[in-house]
PDB file of C-alpha atoms in Angstrom:
ATOM      1  CA  UNK A   1      16.499 -21.864  17.744  1.00 44.00           C
ATOM      2  CA  UNK A   2      17.827 -24.458  20.300  1.00 44.00           C
ATOM      3  CA  UNK A   3      14.396 -25.625  21.121  1.00 46.00           C
ATOM      4  CA  UNK A   4      13.000 -25.627  17.558  1.00 44.00           C
ATOM      5  CA  UNK A   5      16.254 -27.526  16.396  1.00 50.00           C
ATOM      6  CA  UNK A   6      15.582 -30.138  19.412  1.00 39.00           C
ATOM      7  CA  UNK A   7      12.261 -31.079  18.202  1.00 38.00           C
ATOM      8  CA  UNK A   8      10.487 -30.902  15.541  1.00 37.00           C
ATOM      9  CA  UNK A   9       6.453 -30.234  15.929  1.00 35.00           C
ATOM     10  CA  UNK A  10       4.690 -33.436  15.871  1.00 33.00           C
ATOM     11  CA  UNK A  11       1.389 -31.807  15.372  1.00 31.00           C
ATOM     12  CA  UNK A  12       1.766 -29.905  12.135  1.00 34.00           C
ATOM     13  CA  UNK A  13       0.104 -32.155   9.755  1.00 34.00           C
ATOM     14  CA  UNK A  14      -2.776 -35.159  10.035  1.00 35.00           C
ATOM     15  CA  UNK A  15      -1.611 -38.547   9.755  1.00 32.00           C
ATOM     16  CA  UNK A  16      -1.851 -40.335   6.521  1.00 44.00           C
ATOM     17  CA  UNK A  17      -0.796 -43.554   5.175  1.00 42.00           C
ATOM     18  CA  UNK A  18       3.028 -43.662   4.814  1.00 44.00           C
ATOM     19  CA  UNK A  19       4.182 -44.950   1.725  1.00 76.00           C
ATOM     20  CA  UNK A  20       6.827 -47.605   2.593  1.00 82.00           C
ATOM     21  CA  UNK A  21       8.034 -47.726  -1.259  1.00 84.00           C
ATOM     22  CA  UNK A  22       7.877 -45.502  -4.091  1.00 90.00           C
ATOM     23  CA  UNK A  23       5.311 -46.630  -6.395  1.00 86.00           C
ATOM     24  CA  UNK A  24       5.860 -44.069  -9.315  1.00 87.00           C
ATOM     25  CA  UNK A  25       3.625 -41.428  -7.730  1.00 85.00           C
ATOM     26  CA  UNK A  26       3.930 -38.012  -7.157  1.00 87.00           C
ATOM     27  CA  UNK A  27       4.606 -36.979  -3.340  1.00 90.00           C
ATOM     28  CA  UNK A  28       4.137 -33.863  -1.681  1.00 92.00           C
ATOM     29  CA  UNK A  29       7.731 -33.283  -0.290  1.00 94.00           C
ATOM     30  CA  UNK A  30      10.957 -31.570  -1.131  1.00 97.00           C
ATOM     31  CA  UNK A  31      13.758 -32.154   0.936  1.00 97.00           C
ATOM     32  CA  UNK A  32      16.759 -30.084  -0.626  1.00 98.00           C
ATOM     33  CA  UNK A  33      15.888 -26.270  -0.669  1.00 98.00           C
ATOM     34  CA  UNK A  34      17.431 -22.988  -0.134  1.00 96.00           C
ATOM     35  CA  UNK A  35      16.709 -19.620   1.320  1.00 95.00           C
ATOM     36  CA  UNK A  36      18.427 -16.451   2.013  1.00 92.00           C
ATOM     37  CA  UNK A  37      19.999 -17.897   4.881  1.00 93.00           C
ATOM     38  CA  UNK A  38      22.513 -19.234   1.979  1.00 91.00           C
ATOM     39  CA  UNK A  39      22.418 -18.408  -1.561  1.00 88.00           C
ATOM     40  CA  UNK A  40      18.640 -18.763  -2.185  1.00 90.00           C
ATOM     41  CA  UNK A  41      16.637 -15.486  -3.259  1.00 88.00           C
ATOM     42  CA  UNK A  42      13.406 -16.095  -1.156  1.00 95.00           C
ATOM     43  CA  UNK A  43      13.186 -15.848   2.861  1.00 95.00           C
ATOM     44  CA  UNK A  44      12.393 -18.723   4.686  1.00 97.00           C
ATOM     45  CA  UNK A  45       9.145 -17.331   5.143  1.00 98.00           C
ATOM     46  CA  UNK A  46       8.430 -16.612   1.598  1.00 98.00           C
ATOM     47  CA  UNK A  47       9.799 -20.230   0.635  1.00 98.00           C
ATOM     48  CA  UNK A  48       7.084 -21.616   3.265  1.00 98.00           C
ATOM     49  CA  UNK A  49       4.414 -19.768   1.750  1.00 98.00           C
ATOM     50  CA  UNK A  50       5.336 -20.637  -1.812  1.00 97.00           C
ATOM     51  CA  UNK A  51       5.727 -24.391  -1.030  1.00 97.00           C
ATOM     52  CA  UNK A  52       2.083 -24.279   0.816  1.00 97.00           C
ATOM     53  CA  UNK A  53       0.856 -22.683  -2.456  1.00 96.00           C
ATOM     54  CA  UNK A  54       2.274 -25.645  -4.110  1.00 96.00           C
ATOM     55  CA  UNK A  55       0.661 -28.561  -2.248  1.00 94.00           C
ATOM     56  CA  UNK A  56       3.618 -29.533  -0.452  1.00 94.00           C
ATOM     57  CA  UNK A  57       3.197 -31.048   3.063  1.00 92.00           C
ATOM     58  CA  UNK A  58       6.887 -31.991   4.369  1.00 94.00           C
ATOM     59  CA  UNK A  59       9.952 -30.114   3.380  1.00 96.00           C
ATOM     60  CA  UNK A  60      13.373 -29.476   4.775  1.00 97.00           C
ATOM     61  CA  UNK A  61      15.101 -26.533   4.618  1.00 97.00           C
ATOM     62  CA  UNK A  62      18.983 -27.466   3.630  1.00 98.00           C
ATOM     63  CA  UNK A  63      21.264 -23.894   3.530  1.00 96.00           C
ATOM     64  CA  UNK A  64      24.863 -24.177   2.322  1.00 94.00           C
ATOM     65  CA  UNK A  65      26.692 -24.908   5.672  1.00 94.00           C
ATOM     66  CA  UNK A  66      24.218 -22.744   7.711  1.00 94.00           C
ATOM     67  CA  UNK A  67      20.758 -23.409   9.883  1.00 95.00           C
ATOM     68  CA  UNK A  68      20.620 -20.015  10.305  1.00 94.00           C
ATOM     69  CA  UNK A  69      17.021 -19.960   8.663  1.00 95.00           C
ATOM     70  CA  UNK A  70      15.628 -23.263  10.111  1.00 95.00           C
ATOM     71  CA  UNK A  71      14.245 -21.514  13.129  1.00 95.00           C
ATOM     72  CA  UNK A  72      11.854 -19.117  10.837  1.00 96.00           C
ATOM     73  CA  UNK A  73      11.350 -21.741   8.301  1.00 96.00           C
ATOM     74  CA  UNK A  74       9.862 -24.422  11.004  1.00 94.00           C
ATOM     75  CA  UNK A  75       7.693 -21.453  12.559  1.00 95.00           C
ATOM     76  CA  UNK A  76       6.437 -19.984   9.218  1.00 96.00           C
ATOM     77  CA  UNK A  77       5.762 -23.805   7.958  1.00 95.00           C
ATOM     78  CA  UNK A  78       3.501 -24.014  11.112  1.00 94.00           C
ATOM     79  CA  UNK A  79       1.494 -21.436  10.097  1.00 95.00           C
ATOM     80  CA  UNK A  80       1.002 -22.713   6.649  1.00 95.00           C
ATOM     81  CA  UNK A  81       0.511 -26.215   7.698  1.00 92.00           C
ATOM     82  CA  UNK A  82       3.681 -27.753   6.473  1.00 93.00           C
ATOM     83  CA  UNK A  83       5.865 -30.074   8.408  1.00 93.00           C
ATOM     84  CA  UNK A  84       9.333 -28.483   8.084  1.00 95.00           C
ATOM     85  CA  UNK A  85      12.281 -30.687   8.842  1.00 95.00           C
ATOM     86  CA  UNK A  86      15.796 -28.991   9.888  1.00 96.00           C
ATOM     87  CA  UNK A  87      18.365 -29.395   7.518  1.00 97.00           C
ATOM     88  CA  UNK A  88      21.802 -28.064   5.983  1.00 97.00           C
ATOM     89  CA  UNK A  89      24.007 -28.833   2.731  1.00 98.00           C
ATOM     90  CA  UNK A  90      27.827 -29.401   3.616  1.00 97.00           C
ATOM     91  CA  UNK A  91      30.278 -28.917   1.430  1.00 94.00           C
ATOM     92  CA  UNK A  92      33.210 -31.424   1.328  1.00 95.00           C
ATOM     93  CA  UNK A  93      36.001 -33.210  -0.536  1.00 94.00           C
ATOM     94  CA  UNK A  94      36.120 -36.840  -1.888  1.00 95.00           C
ATOM     95  CA  UNK A  95      39.041 -37.746  -4.076  1.00 94.00           C
ATOM     96  CA  UNK A  96      39.724 -33.931  -5.134  1.00 88.00           C
ATOM     97  CA  UNK A  97      35.877 -33.352  -6.078  1.00 90.00           C
ATOM     98  CA  UNK A  98      33.609 -30.930  -4.655  1.00 89.00           C
ATOM     99  CA  UNK A  99      31.013 -33.207  -3.164  1.00 95.00           C
ATOM    100  CA  UNK A 100      28.005 -31.884  -1.122  1.00 97.00           C
ATOM    101  CA  UNK A 101      26.140 -33.771   1.613  1.00 98.00           C
ATOM    102  CA  UNK A 102      22.892 -33.037   2.455  1.00 98.00           C
ATOM    103  CA  UNK A 103      22.141 -33.488   6.475  1.00 98.00           C
ATOM    104  CA  UNK A 104      18.377 -34.009   7.788  1.00 97.00           C
ATOM    105  CA  UNK A 105      18.404 -33.052  11.409  1.00 96.00           C
ATOM    106  CA  UNK A 106      15.458 -34.334  13.286  1.00 94.00           C
ATOM    107  CA  UNK A 107      17.417 -33.877  16.806  1.00 90.00           C
ATOM    108  CA  UNK A 108      19.062 -30.492  16.406  1.00 89.00           C
ATOM    109  CA  UNK A 109      22.304 -29.594  15.961  1.00 93.00           C
ATOM    110  CA  UNK A 110      25.566 -31.213  18.076  1.00 91.00           C
ATOM    111  CA  UNK A 111      28.338 -29.223  19.675  1.00 92.00           C
ATOM    112  CA  UNK A 112      30.638 -31.269  16.567  1.00 92.00           C
ATOM    113  CA  UNK A 113      28.204 -30.001  13.896  1.00 95.00           C
ATOM    114  CA  UNK A 114      28.026 -26.304  15.413  1.00 95.00           C
ATOM    115  CA  UNK A 115      31.998 -26.183  15.339  1.00 95.00           C
ATOM    116  CA  UNK A 116      31.931 -27.645  12.083  1.00 95.00           C
ATOM    117  CA  UNK A 117      29.225 -24.934  10.517  1.00 95.00           C
ATOM    118  CA  UNK A 118      31.507 -22.105  12.178  1.00 94.00           C
ATOM    119  CA  UNK A 119      34.431 -23.535  10.374  1.00 93.00           C
ATOM    120  CA  UNK A 120      32.417 -23.969   7.178  1.00 92.00           C
ATOM    121  CA  UNK A 121      31.574 -19.952   7.454  1.00 90.00           C
ATOM    122  CA  UNK A 122      35.337 -19.419   7.423  1.00 91.00           C
ATOM    123  CA  UNK A 123      35.665 -21.457   4.786  1.00 89.00           C
ATOM    124  CA  UNK A 124      33.386 -19.779   2.462  1.00 88.00           C
ATOM    125  CA  UNK A 125      34.565 -16.324   3.532  1.00 91.00           C
ATOM    126  CA  UNK A 126      38.042 -17.535   2.564  1.00 92.00           C
ATOM    127  CA  UNK A 127      36.522 -18.783  -0.493  1.00 91.00           C
ATOM    128  CA  UNK A 128      35.260 -16.083  -1.225  1.00 94.00           C
ATOM    129  CA  UNK A 129      37.768 -13.630  -1.435  1.00 95.00           C
ATOM    130  CA  UNK A 130      39.490 -16.085  -3.518  1.00 95.00           C
ATOM    131  CA  UNK A 131      36.597 -16.296  -6.182  1.00 96.00           C
ATOM    132  CA  UNK A 132      36.673 -12.069  -6.093  1.00 97.00           C
ATOM    133  CA  UNK A 133      40.337 -11.853  -6.760  1.00 96.00           C
ATOM    134  CA  UNK A 134      40.076 -14.399  -9.423  1.00 96.00           C
ATOM    135  CA  UNK A 135      36.870 -12.578 -11.460  1.00 97.00           C
ATOM    136  CA  UNK A 136      38.636  -9.305 -10.877  1.00 97.00           C
ATOM    137  CA  UNK A 137      41.145 -10.519 -13.242  1.00 95.00           C
ATOM    138  CA  UNK A 138      38.492 -10.991 -15.977  1.00 92.00           C
ATOM    139  CA  UNK A 139      36.981  -7.346 -15.388  1.00 96.00           C
ATOM    140  CA  UNK A 140      34.655  -7.819 -12.506  1.00 97.00           C
ATOM    141  CA  UNK A 141      35.666  -4.629 -10.456  1.00 96.00           C
ATOM    142  CA  UNK A 142      35.645  -4.741  -7.019  1.00 96.00           C
ATOM    143  CA  UNK A 143      33.854  -8.367  -7.273  1.00 97.00           C
ATOM    144  CA  UNK A 144      33.610  -9.221  -3.310  1.00 96.00           C
ATOM    145  CA  UNK A 145      31.792  -5.659  -2.855  1.00 96.00           C
ATOM    146  CA  UNK A 146      29.310  -6.534  -5.687  1.00 96.00           C
ATOM    147  CA  UNK A 147      28.959  -9.529  -4.462  1.00 96.00           C
ATOM    148  CA  UNK A 148      27.863  -8.576  -1.048  1.00 94.00           C
ATOM    149  CA  UNK A 149      25.337  -6.300  -2.921  1.00 94.00           C
ATOM    150  CA  UNK A 150      23.902  -8.947  -4.700  1.00 91.00           C
ATOM    151  CA  UNK A 151      23.767 -10.648  -1.239  1.00 88.00           C
ATOM    152  CA  UNK A 152      22.048  -8.248   0.564  1.00 86.00           C
ATOM    153  CA  UNK A 153      22.907  -9.430   3.733  1.00 83.00           C
ATOM    154  CA  UNK A 154      26.506 -10.412   5.557  1.00 85.00           C
ATOM    155  CA  UNK A 155      25.865 -14.184   4.773  1.00 85.00           C
ATOM    156  CA  UNK A 156      28.461 -16.097   3.698  1.00 86.00           C
ATOM    157  CA  UNK A 157      28.701 -15.546  -0.193  1.00 90.00           C
ATOM    158  CA  UNK A 158      28.123 -18.143  -2.463  1.00 87.00           C
ATOM    159  CA  UNK A 159      28.743 -18.832  -6.382  1.00 89.00           C
ATOM    160  CA  UNK A 160      25.482 -17.533  -7.459  1.00 88.00           C
ATOM    161  CA  UNK A 161      26.027 -13.749  -5.982  1.00 92.00           C
ATOM    162  CA  UNK A 162      28.985 -13.693  -7.773  1.00 95.00           C
ATOM    163  CA  UNK A 163      27.201 -14.603 -11.154  1.00 95.00           C
ATOM    164  CA  UNK A 164      24.460 -11.892 -10.168  1.00 93.00           C
ATOM    165  CA  UNK A 165      26.964  -9.788  -9.810  1.00 97.00           C
ATOM    166  CA  UNK A 166      28.699 -10.500 -13.087  1.00 97.00           C
ATOM    167  CA  UNK A 167      25.236 -10.015 -14.625  1.00 97.00           C
ATOM    168  CA  UNK A 168      24.767  -6.854 -12.764  1.00 96.00           C
ATOM    169  CA  UNK A 169      27.993  -5.497 -13.899  1.00 97.00           C
ATOM    170  CA  UNK A 170      26.887  -6.294 -17.801  1.00 97.00           C
ATOM    171  CA  UNK A 171      30.142  -8.924 -18.341  1.00 97.00           C
ATOM    172  CA  UNK A 172      27.458 -11.757 -18.986  1.00 97.00           C
ATOM    173  CA  UNK A 173      23.824 -11.758 -20.073  1.00 96.00           C
ATOM    174  CA  UNK A 174      22.667 -14.142 -17.479  1.00 94.00           C
ATOM    175  CA  UNK A 175      23.643 -16.403 -14.813  1.00 89.00           C
ATOM    176  CA  UNK A 176      23.810 -19.660 -16.671  1.00 90.00           C
ATOM    177  CA  UNK A 177      26.248 -17.658 -19.189  1.00 95.00           C
ATOM    178  CA  UNK A 178      28.172 -16.604 -15.800  1.00 96.00           C
ATOM    179  CA  UNK A 179      28.511 -20.125 -14.551  1.00 94.00           C
ATOM    180  CA  UNK A 180      29.812 -21.569 -17.933  1.00 94.00           C
ATOM    181  CA  UNK A 181      32.087 -19.121 -18.263  1.00 96.00           C
ATOM    182  CA  UNK A 182      33.525 -18.481 -14.691  1.00 96.00           C
ATOM    183  CA  UNK A 183      32.050 -20.128 -12.127  1.00 95.00           C
ATOM    184  CA  UNK A 184      31.169 -23.732 -13.106  1.00 89.00           C
ATOM    185  CA  UNK A 185      33.462 -26.700 -12.575  1.00 81.00           C
ATOM    186  CA  UNK A 186      36.888 -26.111 -13.636  1.00 83.00           C
ATOM    187  CA  UNK A 187      36.391 -22.689 -14.206  1.00 91.00           C
ATOM    188  CA  UNK A 188      38.458 -19.725 -12.636  1.00 90.00           C
ATOM    189  CA  UNK A 189      35.752 -19.010 -10.304  1.00 92.00           C
ATOM    190  CA  UNK A 190      35.166 -23.010  -9.110  1.00 88.00           C
ATOM    191  CA  UNK A 191      37.426 -22.775  -5.684  1.00 86.00           C
ATOM    192  CA  UNK A 192      37.235 -26.099  -4.311  1.00 73.00           C
ATOM    193  CA  UNK A 193      40.031 -25.349  -1.626  1.00 66.00           C
ATOM    194  CA  UNK A 194      39.444 -25.552   2.283  1.00 78.00           C
ATOM    195  CA  UNK A 195      36.702 -27.974   2.573  1.00 90.00           C
ATOM    196  CA  UNK A 196      36.612 -30.902   4.983  1.00 94.00           C
ATOM    197  CA  UNK A 197      36.555 -34.391   3.570  1.00 96.00           C
ATOM    198  CA  UNK A 198      33.259 -36.445   3.023  1.00 98.00           C
ATOM    199  CA  UNK A 199      34.063 -38.944   5.958  1.00 98.00           C
ATOM    200  CA  UNK A 200      34.310 -35.722   8.431  1.00 97.00           C
ATOM    201  CA  UNK A 201      30.935 -33.866   7.416  1.00 97.00           C
ATOM    202  CA  UNK A 202      29.005 -37.451   7.832  1.00 98.00           C
ATOM    203  CA  UNK A 203      30.734 -37.813  10.986  1.00 97.00           C
ATOM    204  CA  UNK A 204      29.076 -34.357  11.901  1.00 97.00           C
ATOM    205  CA  UNK A 205      25.796 -35.425  11.007  1.00 97.00           C
ATOM    206  CA  UNK A 206      25.895 -38.951  12.613  1.00 97.00           C
ATOM    207  CA  UNK A 207      27.087 -37.334  15.779  1.00 95.00           C
ATOM    208  CA  UNK A 208      24.184 -34.870  15.729  1.00 95.00           C
ATOM    209  CA  UNK A 209      21.642 -37.843  15.285  1.00 96.00           C
ATOM    210  CA  UNK A 210      21.043 -36.891  11.815  1.00 97.00           C
ATOM    211  CA  UNK A 211      20.694 -38.640   8.369  1.00 98.00           C
ATOM    212  CA  UNK A 212      23.395 -38.005   5.891  1.00 98.00           C
ATOM    213  CA  UNK A 213      22.151 -37.923   2.332  1.00 98.00           C
ATOM    214  CA  UNK A 214      24.475 -37.615  -0.632  1.00 98.00           C
ATOM    215  CA  UNK A 215      23.143 -34.937  -2.814  1.00 98.00           C
ATOM    216  CA  UNK A 216      22.417 -35.196  -6.372  1.00 97.00           C
ATOM    217  CA  UNK A 217      25.033 -37.789  -7.161  1.00 97.00           C
ATOM    218  CA  UNK A 218      23.966 -37.588 -10.759  1.00 96.00           C
ATOM    219  CA  UNK A 219      25.671 -33.817 -11.119  1.00 94.00           C
ATOM    220  CA  UNK A 220      29.470 -34.928 -10.276  1.00 94.00           C
ATOM    221  CA  UNK A 221      30.193 -35.838 -13.985  1.00 92.00           C
ATOM    222  CA  UNK A 222      31.360 -39.177 -12.647  1.00 96.00           C
ATOM    223  CA  UNK A 223      30.907 -42.403 -14.510  1.00 97.00           C
ATOM    224  CA  UNK A 224      28.781 -45.146 -13.425  1.00 97.00           C
ATOM    225  CA  UNK A 225      31.511 -47.041 -11.812  1.00 98.00           C
ATOM    226  CA  UNK A 226      32.983 -44.039 -10.071  1.00 98.00           C
ATOM    227  CA  UNK A 227      29.492 -42.970  -8.706  1.00 98.00           C
ATOM    228  CA  UNK A 228      29.544 -46.396  -7.288  1.00 98.00           C
ATOM    229  CA  UNK A 229      32.955 -45.733  -5.775  1.00 98.00           C
ATOM    230  CA  UNK A 230      31.503 -42.436  -4.494  1.00 98.00           C
ATOM    231  CA  UNK A 231      28.218 -44.745  -2.825  1.00 98.00           C
ATOM    232  CA  UNK A 232      30.775 -46.943  -1.220  1.00 98.00           C
ATOM    233  CA  UNK A 233      32.850 -44.544   0.289  1.00 98.00           C
ATOM    234  CA  UNK A 234      29.938 -42.341   1.507  1.00 98.00           C
ATOM    235  CA  UNK A 235      28.520 -45.449   2.888  1.00 98.00           C
ATOM    236  CA  UNK A 236      31.710 -46.547   4.699  1.00 98.00           C
ATOM    237  CA  UNK A 237      31.886 -43.303   6.495  1.00 98.00           C
ATOM    238  CA  UNK A 238      28.108 -43.990   7.893  1.00 98.00           C
ATOM    239  CA  UNK A 239      26.347 -42.117   5.072  1.00 98.00           C
ATOM    240  CA  UNK A 240      22.833 -43.386   4.994  1.00 98.00           C
ATOM    241  CA  UNK A 241      21.426 -41.788   1.972  1.00 98.00           C
ATOM    242  CA  UNK A 242      21.493 -40.217  -1.307  1.00 98.00           C
ATOM    243  CA  UNK A 243      19.212 -38.091  -3.782  1.00 98.00           C
ATOM    244  CA  UNK A 244      17.670 -40.375  -5.805  1.00 97.00           C
ATOM    245  CA  UNK A 245      15.946 -37.408  -7.532  1.00 96.00           C
ATOM    246  CA  UNK A 246      16.946 -33.982  -7.714  1.00 96.00           C
ATOM    247  CA  UNK A 247      15.124 -31.562  -9.850  1.00 93.00           C
ATOM    248  CA  UNK A 248      14.379 -33.118 -13.147  1.00 94.00           C
ATOM    249  CA  UNK A 249      16.390 -36.086 -14.656  1.00 94.00           C
ATOM    250  CA  UNK A 250      16.265 -38.823 -17.248  1.00 93.00           C
ATOM    251  CA  UNK A 251      13.645 -41.452 -15.726  1.00 92.00           C
ATOM    252  CA  UNK A 252      16.426 -44.457 -16.869  1.00 94.00           C
ATOM    253  CA  UNK A 253      19.186 -42.960 -15.496  1.00 95.00           C
ATOM    254  CA  UNK A 254      16.973 -42.345 -12.312  1.00 95.00           C
ATOM    255  CA  UNK A 255      16.202 -46.332 -12.298  1.00 95.00           C
ATOM    256  CA  UNK A 256      19.844 -46.898 -12.808  1.00 97.00           C
ATOM    257  CA  UNK A 257      20.513 -45.011  -9.815  1.00 97.00           C
ATOM    258  CA  UNK A 258      17.746 -46.737  -7.486  1.00 96.00           C
ATOM    259  CA  UNK A 259      19.483 -49.994  -8.750  1.00 96.00           C
ATOM    260  CA  UNK A 260      22.789 -48.612  -7.032  1.00 98.00           C
ATOM    261  CA  UNK A 261      21.226 -47.622  -4.161  1.00 98.00           C
ATOM    262  CA  UNK A 262      19.452 -50.732  -3.387  1.00 96.00           C
ATOM    263  CA  UNK A 263      22.250 -52.575  -3.864  1.00 96.00           C
ATOM    264  CA  UNK A 264      24.377 -51.238  -1.506  1.00 96.00           C
ATOM    265  CA  UNK A 265      20.957 -50.703   1.252  1.00 96.00           C
ATOM    266  CA  UNK A 266      20.852 -46.994   1.049  1.00 98.00           C
ATOM    267  CA  UNK A 267      17.576 -44.960   1.717  1.00 98.00           C
ATOM    268  CA  UNK A 268      16.549 -42.534  -1.300  1.00 97.00           C
ATOM    269  CA  UNK A 269      15.770 -38.997  -0.829  1.00 97.00           C
ATOM    270  CA  UNK A 270      14.900 -36.294  -3.083  1.00 95.00           C
ATOM    271  CA  UNK A 271      14.340 -32.553  -3.451  1.00 97.00           C
ATOM    272  CA  UNK A 272      14.270 -29.945  -5.804  1.00 97.00           C
ATOM    273  CA  UNK A 273      17.472 -27.919  -5.219  1.00 96.00           C
ATOM    274  CA  UNK A 274      15.303 -24.967  -5.354  1.00 96.00           C
ATOM    275  CA  UNK A 275      17.270 -21.404  -5.168  1.00 92.00           C
ATOM    276  CA  UNK A 276      15.148 -18.902  -6.904  1.00 88.00           C
ATOM    277  CA  UNK A 277      11.689 -18.199  -8.743  1.00 91.00           C
ATOM    278  CA  UNK A 278      11.470 -17.941 -12.170  1.00 83.00           C
ATOM    279  CA  UNK A 279      13.610 -20.699 -13.139  1.00 78.00           C
ATOM    280  CA  UNK A 280      13.009 -24.243 -14.272  1.00 81.00           C
ATOM    281  CA  UNK A 281      12.759 -25.465 -10.730  1.00 89.00           C
ATOM    282  CA  UNK A 282      10.195 -24.793  -8.045  1.00 94.00           C
ATOM    283  CA  UNK A 283       9.522 -25.950  -4.961  1.00 96.00           C
ATOM    284  CA  UNK A 284       8.492 -29.848  -5.229  1.00 94.00           C
ATOM    285  CA  UNK A 285       8.926 -29.660  -9.168  1.00 93.00           C
ATOM    286  CA  UNK A 286      11.137 -32.762 -10.005  1.00 93.00           C
ATOM    287  CA  UNK A 287      11.390 -36.234 -11.726  1.00 92.00           C
ATOM    288  CA  UNK A 288       8.436 -38.495 -10.272  1.00 91.00           C
ATOM    289  CA  UNK A 289      10.159 -41.361  -8.513  1.00 89.00           C
ATOM    290  CA  UNK A 290       9.568 -44.661 -10.403  1.00 87.00           C
ATOM    291  CA  UNK A 291       8.512 -47.576  -8.619  1.00 89.00           C
ATOM    292  CA  UNK A 292      11.518 -49.037  -7.075  1.00 89.00           C
ATOM    293  CA  UNK A 293      12.742 -51.330  -3.957  1.00 88.00           C
ATOM    294  CA  UNK A 294      15.098 -48.695  -2.646  1.00 95.00           C
ATOM    295  CA  UNK A 295      13.542 -47.333   0.765  1.00 95.00           C
ATOM    296  CA  UNK A 296      12.198 -43.513   0.802  1.00 95.00           C
ATOM    297  CA  UNK A 297      14.290 -41.684   3.524  1.00 96.00           C
ATOM    298  CA  UNK A 298      11.569 -40.675   5.523  1.00 94.00           C
ATOM    299  CA  UNK A 299      11.370 -44.401   6.929  1.00 93.00           C
ATOM    300  CA  UNK A 300      14.830 -44.156   8.365  1.00 95.00           C
ATOM    301  CA  UNK A 301      14.432 -44.915  11.957  1.00 94.00           C
ATOM    302  CA  UNK A 302      16.112 -41.077  12.830  1.00 95.00           C
ATOM    303  CA  UNK A 303      13.232 -39.873  10.718  1.00 93.00           C
ATOM    304  CA  UNK A 304      10.215 -41.403  11.097  1.00 88.00           C
ATOM    305  CA  UNK A 305       8.828 -39.469  14.219  1.00 86.00           C
ATOM    306  CA  UNK A 306       9.956 -36.092  12.872  1.00 87.00           C
ATOM    307  CA  UNK A 307       8.503 -36.597   9.133  1.00 83.00           C
ATOM    308  CA  UNK A 308       5.298 -38.355  10.401  1.00 74.00           C
ATOM    309  CA  UNK A 309       3.175 -39.704   7.583  1.00 55.00           C
ATOM    310  CA  UNK A 310       3.513 -38.994   4.072  1.00 52.00           C
ATOM    311  CA  UNK A 311       0.809 -39.366   1.463  1.00 47.00           C
ATOM    312  CA  UNK A 312       1.091 -39.606  -2.228  1.00 47.00           C
ATOM    313  CA  UNK A 313      -0.327 -36.779  -4.050  1.00 45.00           C
ATOM    314  CA  UNK A 314      -3.662 -38.086  -5.607  1.00 37.00           C
TER     315      UNK A 314
END
């Protein structure tokens, strides 16, 4: 894995004109997706095959607190003619709120980030035990074992595994209900303990030569003012970008977020946050980025060589 994580293939895609700003066109890019290396439903290979079928040319695999699927994704992407950027999505805390930071890793994984990922895996193990204990109180017998069956491997468990276990046990009709009743924000299974600070995970990513992008800033239930404070604290810690678009969202809200990013000189990333087929999201499915002065994340000096050139979809 070390060789693949050290250098992203430079000859996967032909060179095309690189848009230096968003012009309201759809782009064949998705920089936030998950595989079976964390809580996604598809293997890295199957995910790359799906990306190719949807016409994507530049993607990042960003499994939760893990790079375990990156080597396979890069190899599969090469076969499919897709440029795959190594990445991860790190969990952290900001003012008592659970925040996610996407790390885009053109230079691979440093010792500091590797140690951080090991610590995150242990935190996820302890968190899963706490979630299981709480869900057993609402009737999910042998919750940890049931979630492990749903995961189908020994990877760290996430809330979607417990959601599927609740559905399988007949306690809820679907995953959306599982999150609404038991696992969503503020519910019994929403365990926020053990995560490092926002500044800590940004420091890991900076030390490894990566770009830190605040994940889905519109999903934390913050007021505009408090979202601005989050962006400012993130930038003060060294964060370089935020997801301007994450899946589908209101265009007016997107334009407002673009103004917040531009005011702070943050780059804009975009991604579907894809986890499983059959839902409302698929790789590359997201609101079209409106015309904006904010700089695309692939124009950041740390990513230009790894991303190559990106052409708008005709």
